[in-house]
PDB file of C-alpha atoms in Angstrom:
ATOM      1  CA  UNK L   1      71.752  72.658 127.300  1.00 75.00           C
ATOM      2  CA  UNK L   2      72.495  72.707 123.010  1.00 81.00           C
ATOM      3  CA  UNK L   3      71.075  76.592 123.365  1.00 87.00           C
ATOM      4  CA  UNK L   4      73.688  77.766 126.167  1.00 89.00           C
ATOM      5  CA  UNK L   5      76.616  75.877 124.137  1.00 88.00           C
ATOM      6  CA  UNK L   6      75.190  78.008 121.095  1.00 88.00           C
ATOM      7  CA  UNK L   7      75.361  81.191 122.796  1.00 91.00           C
ATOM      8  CA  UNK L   8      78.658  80.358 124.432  1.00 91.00           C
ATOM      9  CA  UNK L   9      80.150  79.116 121.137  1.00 90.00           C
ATOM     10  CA  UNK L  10      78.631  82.564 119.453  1.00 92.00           C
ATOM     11  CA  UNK L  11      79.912  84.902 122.536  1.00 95.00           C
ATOM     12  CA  UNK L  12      83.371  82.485 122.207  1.00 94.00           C
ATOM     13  CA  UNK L  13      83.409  83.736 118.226  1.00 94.00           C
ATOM     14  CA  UNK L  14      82.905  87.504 118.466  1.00 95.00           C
ATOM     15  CA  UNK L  15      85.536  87.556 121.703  1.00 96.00           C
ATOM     16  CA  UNK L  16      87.715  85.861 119.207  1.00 95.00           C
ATOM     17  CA  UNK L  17      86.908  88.353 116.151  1.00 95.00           C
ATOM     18  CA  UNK L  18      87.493  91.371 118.624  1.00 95.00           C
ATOM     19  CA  UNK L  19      90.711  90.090 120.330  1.00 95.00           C
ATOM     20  CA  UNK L  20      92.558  89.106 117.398  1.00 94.00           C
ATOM     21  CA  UNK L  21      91.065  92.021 115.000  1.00 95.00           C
ATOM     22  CA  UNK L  22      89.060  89.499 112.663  1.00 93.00           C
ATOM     23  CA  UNK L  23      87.452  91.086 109.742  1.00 92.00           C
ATOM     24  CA  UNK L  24      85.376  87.885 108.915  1.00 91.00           C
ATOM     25  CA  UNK L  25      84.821  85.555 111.811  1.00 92.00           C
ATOM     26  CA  UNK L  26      82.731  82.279 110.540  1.00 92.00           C
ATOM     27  CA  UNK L  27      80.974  79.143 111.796  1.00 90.00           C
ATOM     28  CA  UNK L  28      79.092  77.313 109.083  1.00 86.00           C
ATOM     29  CA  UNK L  29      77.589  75.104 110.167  1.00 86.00           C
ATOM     30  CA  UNK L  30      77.515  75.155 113.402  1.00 88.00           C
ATOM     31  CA  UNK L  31      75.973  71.691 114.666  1.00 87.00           C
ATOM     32  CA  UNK L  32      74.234  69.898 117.169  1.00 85.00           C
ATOM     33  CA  UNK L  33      75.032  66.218 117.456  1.00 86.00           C
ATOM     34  CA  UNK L  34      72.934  63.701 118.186  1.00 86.00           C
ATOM     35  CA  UNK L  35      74.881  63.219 121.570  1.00 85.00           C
ATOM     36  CA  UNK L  36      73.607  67.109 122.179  1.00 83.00           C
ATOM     37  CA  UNK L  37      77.116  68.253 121.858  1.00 87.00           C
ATOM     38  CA  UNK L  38      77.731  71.309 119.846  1.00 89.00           C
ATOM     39  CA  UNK L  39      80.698  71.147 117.227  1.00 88.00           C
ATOM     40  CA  UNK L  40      81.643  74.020 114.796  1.00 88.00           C
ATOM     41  CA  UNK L  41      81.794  71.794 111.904  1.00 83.00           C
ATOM     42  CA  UNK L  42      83.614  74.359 109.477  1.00 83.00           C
ATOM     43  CA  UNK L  43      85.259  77.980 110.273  1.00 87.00           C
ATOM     44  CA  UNK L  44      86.768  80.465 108.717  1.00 87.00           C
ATOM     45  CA  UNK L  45      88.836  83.486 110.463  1.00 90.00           C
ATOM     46  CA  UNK L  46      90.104  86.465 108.307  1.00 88.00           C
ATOM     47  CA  UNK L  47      92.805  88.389 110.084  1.00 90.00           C
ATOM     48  CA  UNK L  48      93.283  92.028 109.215  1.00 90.00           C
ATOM     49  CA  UNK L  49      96.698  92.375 108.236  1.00 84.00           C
ATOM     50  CA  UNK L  50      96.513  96.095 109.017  1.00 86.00           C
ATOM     51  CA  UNK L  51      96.200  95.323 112.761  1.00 89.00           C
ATOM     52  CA  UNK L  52      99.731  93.348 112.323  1.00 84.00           C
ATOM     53  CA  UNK L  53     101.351  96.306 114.490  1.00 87.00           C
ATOM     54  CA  UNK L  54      98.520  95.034 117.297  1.00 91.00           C
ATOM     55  CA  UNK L  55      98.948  91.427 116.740  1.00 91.00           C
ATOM     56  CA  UNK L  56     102.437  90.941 116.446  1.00 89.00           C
ATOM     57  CA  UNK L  57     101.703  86.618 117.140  1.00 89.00           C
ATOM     58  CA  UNK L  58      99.427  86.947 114.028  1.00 88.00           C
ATOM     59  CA  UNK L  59     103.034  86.993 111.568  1.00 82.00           C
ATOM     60  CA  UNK L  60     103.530  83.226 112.822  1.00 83.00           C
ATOM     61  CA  UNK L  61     100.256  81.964 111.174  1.00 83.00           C
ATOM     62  CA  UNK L  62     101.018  83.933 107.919  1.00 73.00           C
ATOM     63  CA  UNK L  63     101.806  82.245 104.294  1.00 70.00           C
ATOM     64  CA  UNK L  64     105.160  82.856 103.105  1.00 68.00           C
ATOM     65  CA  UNK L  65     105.274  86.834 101.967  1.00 64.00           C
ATOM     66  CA  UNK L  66     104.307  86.908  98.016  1.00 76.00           C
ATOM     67  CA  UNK L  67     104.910  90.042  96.271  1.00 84.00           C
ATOM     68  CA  UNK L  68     107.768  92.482  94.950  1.00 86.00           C
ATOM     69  CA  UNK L  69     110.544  93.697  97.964  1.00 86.00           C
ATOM     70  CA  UNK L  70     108.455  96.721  98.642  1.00 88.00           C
ATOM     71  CA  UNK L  71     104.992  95.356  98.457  1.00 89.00           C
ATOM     72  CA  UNK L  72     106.351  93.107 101.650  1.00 88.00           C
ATOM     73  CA  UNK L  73     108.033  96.262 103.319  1.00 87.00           C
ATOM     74  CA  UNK L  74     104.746  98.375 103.079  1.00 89.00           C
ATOM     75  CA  UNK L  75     102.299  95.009 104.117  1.00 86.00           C
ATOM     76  CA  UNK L  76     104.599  94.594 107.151  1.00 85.00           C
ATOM     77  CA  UNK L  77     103.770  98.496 108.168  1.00 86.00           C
ATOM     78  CA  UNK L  78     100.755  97.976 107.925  1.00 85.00           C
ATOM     79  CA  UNK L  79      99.206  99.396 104.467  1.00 88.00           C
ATOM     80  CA  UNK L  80      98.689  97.944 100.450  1.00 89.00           C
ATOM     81  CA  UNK L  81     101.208  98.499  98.049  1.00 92.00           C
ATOM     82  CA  UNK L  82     100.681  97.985  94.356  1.00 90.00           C
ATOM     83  CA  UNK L  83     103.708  97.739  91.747  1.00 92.00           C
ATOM     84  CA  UNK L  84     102.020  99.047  88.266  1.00 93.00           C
ATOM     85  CA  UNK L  85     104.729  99.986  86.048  1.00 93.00           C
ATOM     86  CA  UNK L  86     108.237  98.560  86.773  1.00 92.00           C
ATOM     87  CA  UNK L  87     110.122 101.172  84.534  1.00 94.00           C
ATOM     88  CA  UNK L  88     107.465 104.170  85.964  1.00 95.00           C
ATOM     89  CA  UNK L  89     109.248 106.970  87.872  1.00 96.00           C
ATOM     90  CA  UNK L  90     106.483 108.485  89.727  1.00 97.00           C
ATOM     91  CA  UNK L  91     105.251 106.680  93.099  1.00 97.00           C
ATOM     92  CA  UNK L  92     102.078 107.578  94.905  1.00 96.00           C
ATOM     93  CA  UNK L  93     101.549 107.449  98.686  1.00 95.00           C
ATOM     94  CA  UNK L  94      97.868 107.821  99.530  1.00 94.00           C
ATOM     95  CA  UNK L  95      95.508 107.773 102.700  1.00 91.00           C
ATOM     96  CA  UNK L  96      92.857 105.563 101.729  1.00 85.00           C
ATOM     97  CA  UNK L  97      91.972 102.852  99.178  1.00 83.00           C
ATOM     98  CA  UNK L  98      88.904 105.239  96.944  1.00 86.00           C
ATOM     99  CA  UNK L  99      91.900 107.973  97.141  1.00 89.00           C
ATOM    100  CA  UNK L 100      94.189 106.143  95.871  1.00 89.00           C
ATOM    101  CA  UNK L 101      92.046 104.444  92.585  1.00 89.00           C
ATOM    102  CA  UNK L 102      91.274 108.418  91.995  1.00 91.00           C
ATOM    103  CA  UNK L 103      94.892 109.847  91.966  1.00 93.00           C
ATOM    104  CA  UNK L 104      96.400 106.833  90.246  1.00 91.00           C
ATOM    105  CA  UNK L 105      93.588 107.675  87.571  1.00 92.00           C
ATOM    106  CA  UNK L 106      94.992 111.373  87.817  1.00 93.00           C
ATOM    107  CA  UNK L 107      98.389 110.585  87.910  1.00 93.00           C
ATOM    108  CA  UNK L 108      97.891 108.787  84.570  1.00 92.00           C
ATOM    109  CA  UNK L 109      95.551 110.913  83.038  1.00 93.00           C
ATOM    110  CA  UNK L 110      98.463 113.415  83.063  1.00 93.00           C
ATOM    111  CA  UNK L 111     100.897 111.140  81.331  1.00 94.00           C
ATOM    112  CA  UNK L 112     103.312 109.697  84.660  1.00 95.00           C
ATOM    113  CA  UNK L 113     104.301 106.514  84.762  1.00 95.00           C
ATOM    114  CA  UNK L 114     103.389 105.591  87.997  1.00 96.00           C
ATOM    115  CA  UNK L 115     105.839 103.022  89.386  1.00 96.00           C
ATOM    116  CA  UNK L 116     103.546 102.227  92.270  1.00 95.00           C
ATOM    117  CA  UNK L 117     100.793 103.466  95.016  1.00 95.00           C
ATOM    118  CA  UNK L 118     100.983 103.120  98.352  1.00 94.00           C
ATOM    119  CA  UNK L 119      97.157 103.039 100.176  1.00 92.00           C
ATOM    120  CA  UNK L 120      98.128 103.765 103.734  1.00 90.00           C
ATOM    121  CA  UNK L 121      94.972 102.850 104.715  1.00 79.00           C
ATOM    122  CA  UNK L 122      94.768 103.863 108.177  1.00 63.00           C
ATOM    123  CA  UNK L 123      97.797 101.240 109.406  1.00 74.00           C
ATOM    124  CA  UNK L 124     100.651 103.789 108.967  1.00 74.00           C
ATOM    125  CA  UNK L 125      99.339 107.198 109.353  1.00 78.00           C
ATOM    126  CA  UNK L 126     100.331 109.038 111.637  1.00 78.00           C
ATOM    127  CA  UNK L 127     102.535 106.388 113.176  1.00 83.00           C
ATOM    128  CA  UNK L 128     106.173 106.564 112.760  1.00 84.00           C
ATOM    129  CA  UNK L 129     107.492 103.327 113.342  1.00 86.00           C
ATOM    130  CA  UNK L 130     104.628 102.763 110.423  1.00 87.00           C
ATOM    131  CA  UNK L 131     105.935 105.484 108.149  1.00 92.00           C
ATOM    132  CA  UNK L 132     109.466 104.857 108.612  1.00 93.00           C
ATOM    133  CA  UNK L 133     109.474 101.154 106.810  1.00 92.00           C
ATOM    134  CA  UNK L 134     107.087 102.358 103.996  1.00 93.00           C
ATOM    135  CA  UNK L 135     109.609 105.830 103.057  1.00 95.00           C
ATOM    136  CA  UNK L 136     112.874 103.215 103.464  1.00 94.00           C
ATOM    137  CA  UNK L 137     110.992 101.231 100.693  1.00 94.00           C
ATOM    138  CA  UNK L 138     110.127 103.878  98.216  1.00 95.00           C
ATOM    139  CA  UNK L 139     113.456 105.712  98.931  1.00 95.00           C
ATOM    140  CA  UNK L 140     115.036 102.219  97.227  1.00 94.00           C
ATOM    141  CA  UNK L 141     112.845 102.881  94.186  1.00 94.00           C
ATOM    142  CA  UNK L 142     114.692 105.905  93.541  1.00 96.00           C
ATOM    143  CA  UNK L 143     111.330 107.978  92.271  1.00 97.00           C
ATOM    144  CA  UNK L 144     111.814 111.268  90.283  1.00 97.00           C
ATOM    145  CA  UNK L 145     108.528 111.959  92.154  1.00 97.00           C
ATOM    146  CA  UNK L 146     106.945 111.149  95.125  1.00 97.00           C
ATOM    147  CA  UNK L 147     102.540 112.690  95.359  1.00 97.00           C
ATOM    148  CA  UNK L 148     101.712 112.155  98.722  1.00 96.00           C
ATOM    149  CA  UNK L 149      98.273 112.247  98.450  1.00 96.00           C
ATOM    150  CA  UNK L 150      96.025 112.641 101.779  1.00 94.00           C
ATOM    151  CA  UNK L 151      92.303 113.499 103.276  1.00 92.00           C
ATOM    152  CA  UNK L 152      92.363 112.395 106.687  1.00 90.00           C
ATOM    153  CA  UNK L 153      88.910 113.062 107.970  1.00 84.00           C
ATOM    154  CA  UNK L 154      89.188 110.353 111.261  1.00 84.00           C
ATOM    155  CA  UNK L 155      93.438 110.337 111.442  1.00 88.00           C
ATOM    156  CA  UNK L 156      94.692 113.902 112.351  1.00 92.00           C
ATOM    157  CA  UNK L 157      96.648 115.307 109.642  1.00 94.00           C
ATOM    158  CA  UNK L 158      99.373 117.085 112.126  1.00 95.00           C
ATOM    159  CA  UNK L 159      99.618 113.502 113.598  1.00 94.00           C
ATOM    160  CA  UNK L 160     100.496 112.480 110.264  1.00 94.00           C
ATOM    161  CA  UNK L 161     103.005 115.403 109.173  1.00 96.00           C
ATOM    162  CA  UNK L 162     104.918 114.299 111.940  1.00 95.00           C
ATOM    163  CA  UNK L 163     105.064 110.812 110.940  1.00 94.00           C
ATOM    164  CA  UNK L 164     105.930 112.516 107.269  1.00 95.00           C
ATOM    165  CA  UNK L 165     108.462 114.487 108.960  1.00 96.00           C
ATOM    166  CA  UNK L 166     110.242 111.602 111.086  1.00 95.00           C
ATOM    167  CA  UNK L 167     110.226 109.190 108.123  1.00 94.00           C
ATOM    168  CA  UNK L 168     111.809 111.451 105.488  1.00 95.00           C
ATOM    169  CA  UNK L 169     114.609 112.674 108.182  1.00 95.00           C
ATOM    170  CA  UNK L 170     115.219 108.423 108.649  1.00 95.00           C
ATOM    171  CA  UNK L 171     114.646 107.149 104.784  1.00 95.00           C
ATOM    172  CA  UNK L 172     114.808 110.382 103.019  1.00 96.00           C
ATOM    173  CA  UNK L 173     112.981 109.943  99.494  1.00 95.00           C
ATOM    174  CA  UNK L 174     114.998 111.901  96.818  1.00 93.00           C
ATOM    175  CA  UNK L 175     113.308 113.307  93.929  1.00 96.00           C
ATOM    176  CA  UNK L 176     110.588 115.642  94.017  1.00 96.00           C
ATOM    177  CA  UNK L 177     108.380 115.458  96.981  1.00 96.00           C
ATOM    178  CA  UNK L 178     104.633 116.624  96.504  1.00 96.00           C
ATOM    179  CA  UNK L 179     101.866 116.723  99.093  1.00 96.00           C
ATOM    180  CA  UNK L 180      98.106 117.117  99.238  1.00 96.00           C
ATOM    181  CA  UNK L 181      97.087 117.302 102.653  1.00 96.00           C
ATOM    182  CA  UNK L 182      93.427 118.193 103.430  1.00 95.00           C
ATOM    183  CA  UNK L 183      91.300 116.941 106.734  1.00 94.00           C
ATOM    184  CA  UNK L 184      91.466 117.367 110.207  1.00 93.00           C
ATOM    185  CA  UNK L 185      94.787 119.834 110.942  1.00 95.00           C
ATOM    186  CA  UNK L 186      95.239 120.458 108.037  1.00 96.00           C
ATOM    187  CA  UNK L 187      96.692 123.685 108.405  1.00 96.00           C
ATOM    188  CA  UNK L 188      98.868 122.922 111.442  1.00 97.00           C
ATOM    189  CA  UNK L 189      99.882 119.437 109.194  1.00 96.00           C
ATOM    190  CA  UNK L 190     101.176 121.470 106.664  1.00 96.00           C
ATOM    191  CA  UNK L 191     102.703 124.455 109.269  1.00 96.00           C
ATOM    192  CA  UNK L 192     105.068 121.664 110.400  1.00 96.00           C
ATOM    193  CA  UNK L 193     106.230 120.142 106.661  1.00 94.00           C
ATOM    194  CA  UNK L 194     106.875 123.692 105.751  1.00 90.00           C
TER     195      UNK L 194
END
């Protein structure tokens, strides 16, 4: 009987990591009472915040927000924002977190003051309603540059000029816009910014 609790209690665990887009899902320990009951004694569930737009009951078991105004706005689409430099004028938006260490290191290395990066990180790209909040929030910043910064090799990068295209007609950024686009449609992604 204690070994077909245990597997229901572990098939019970990764339905619950699945359904509710867990990246850590965690009994420890799991025990066996005396009685022959069996009792997850401790747990821990991680929630992927960038599956928020999937899980919209997850916001109601959420810690008050912590961060600046636009690390909130970008969280709540879906991606990371980091605030660097408060006085910086230069703000990256970047597909991925490895892309986005590398051109802040760039970005640097060739004197900008980066206000802040943006790692996308697969929540917002090439999703609109995603893209939308995230341009509203660096439009506020008032950048005298804005790198977009992107290799999409599992998003499609047309998929993603649209969501470009669509956000900057709703929260246009001012400054100077720049964009990197390499990956999957590439060409056709940058055929429609053009």
């Amino acid at each position: 009987a204690a070994r077909e609790a245990v597997e229901a209690a572990v098939a019970a665990l990764y339905a619950l990591a699945e359904g509710e887009d867990a990246t850590l899902a965690e009994i420890n320990p799991l025990a066996v009472t005396a009685a022959g009951a069996v009792v997850a004694a401790d747990a821990k569930i991680v929630l992927d915040t960038r599956a928020a737009y999937r899980q919209p009951g997850h916001a109601a078991l959420e810690a008050p927000p912590e961060g600046s105004a636009l690390e909130r706005a970008v969280t709540a689409a879906g991606g990371t924002a980091v605030e660097i430099d408060p006085a910086g004028d230069v703000v990256g938006i970047i597909s991925g977190a490895g892309v986005t260490m590398a051109t802040c290191d760039m970005l640097v290395d060739f004197g900008a003051r980066v206000r802040c990066v943006i790692d996308l990180g697969g929540g917002p790209i090439g999703n609109p309603a995603g893209m939308v909040p995230v341009f509203r929030a660096v439009a506020a910043l008032e950048p005298r540059v804005t790198f977009i910064n992107a290799y999409l090799h599992s998003s499609l990068a047309d998929d993603f000029a649209r969501a470009l295209a669509t956000a900057h007609g709703e929260a246009p950024v001012g400054g100077r816009v720049l964009l990197r686009l390499l990956g999957r449609n590439a060409e056709e992604g940058r055929r429609i910014l053009a």
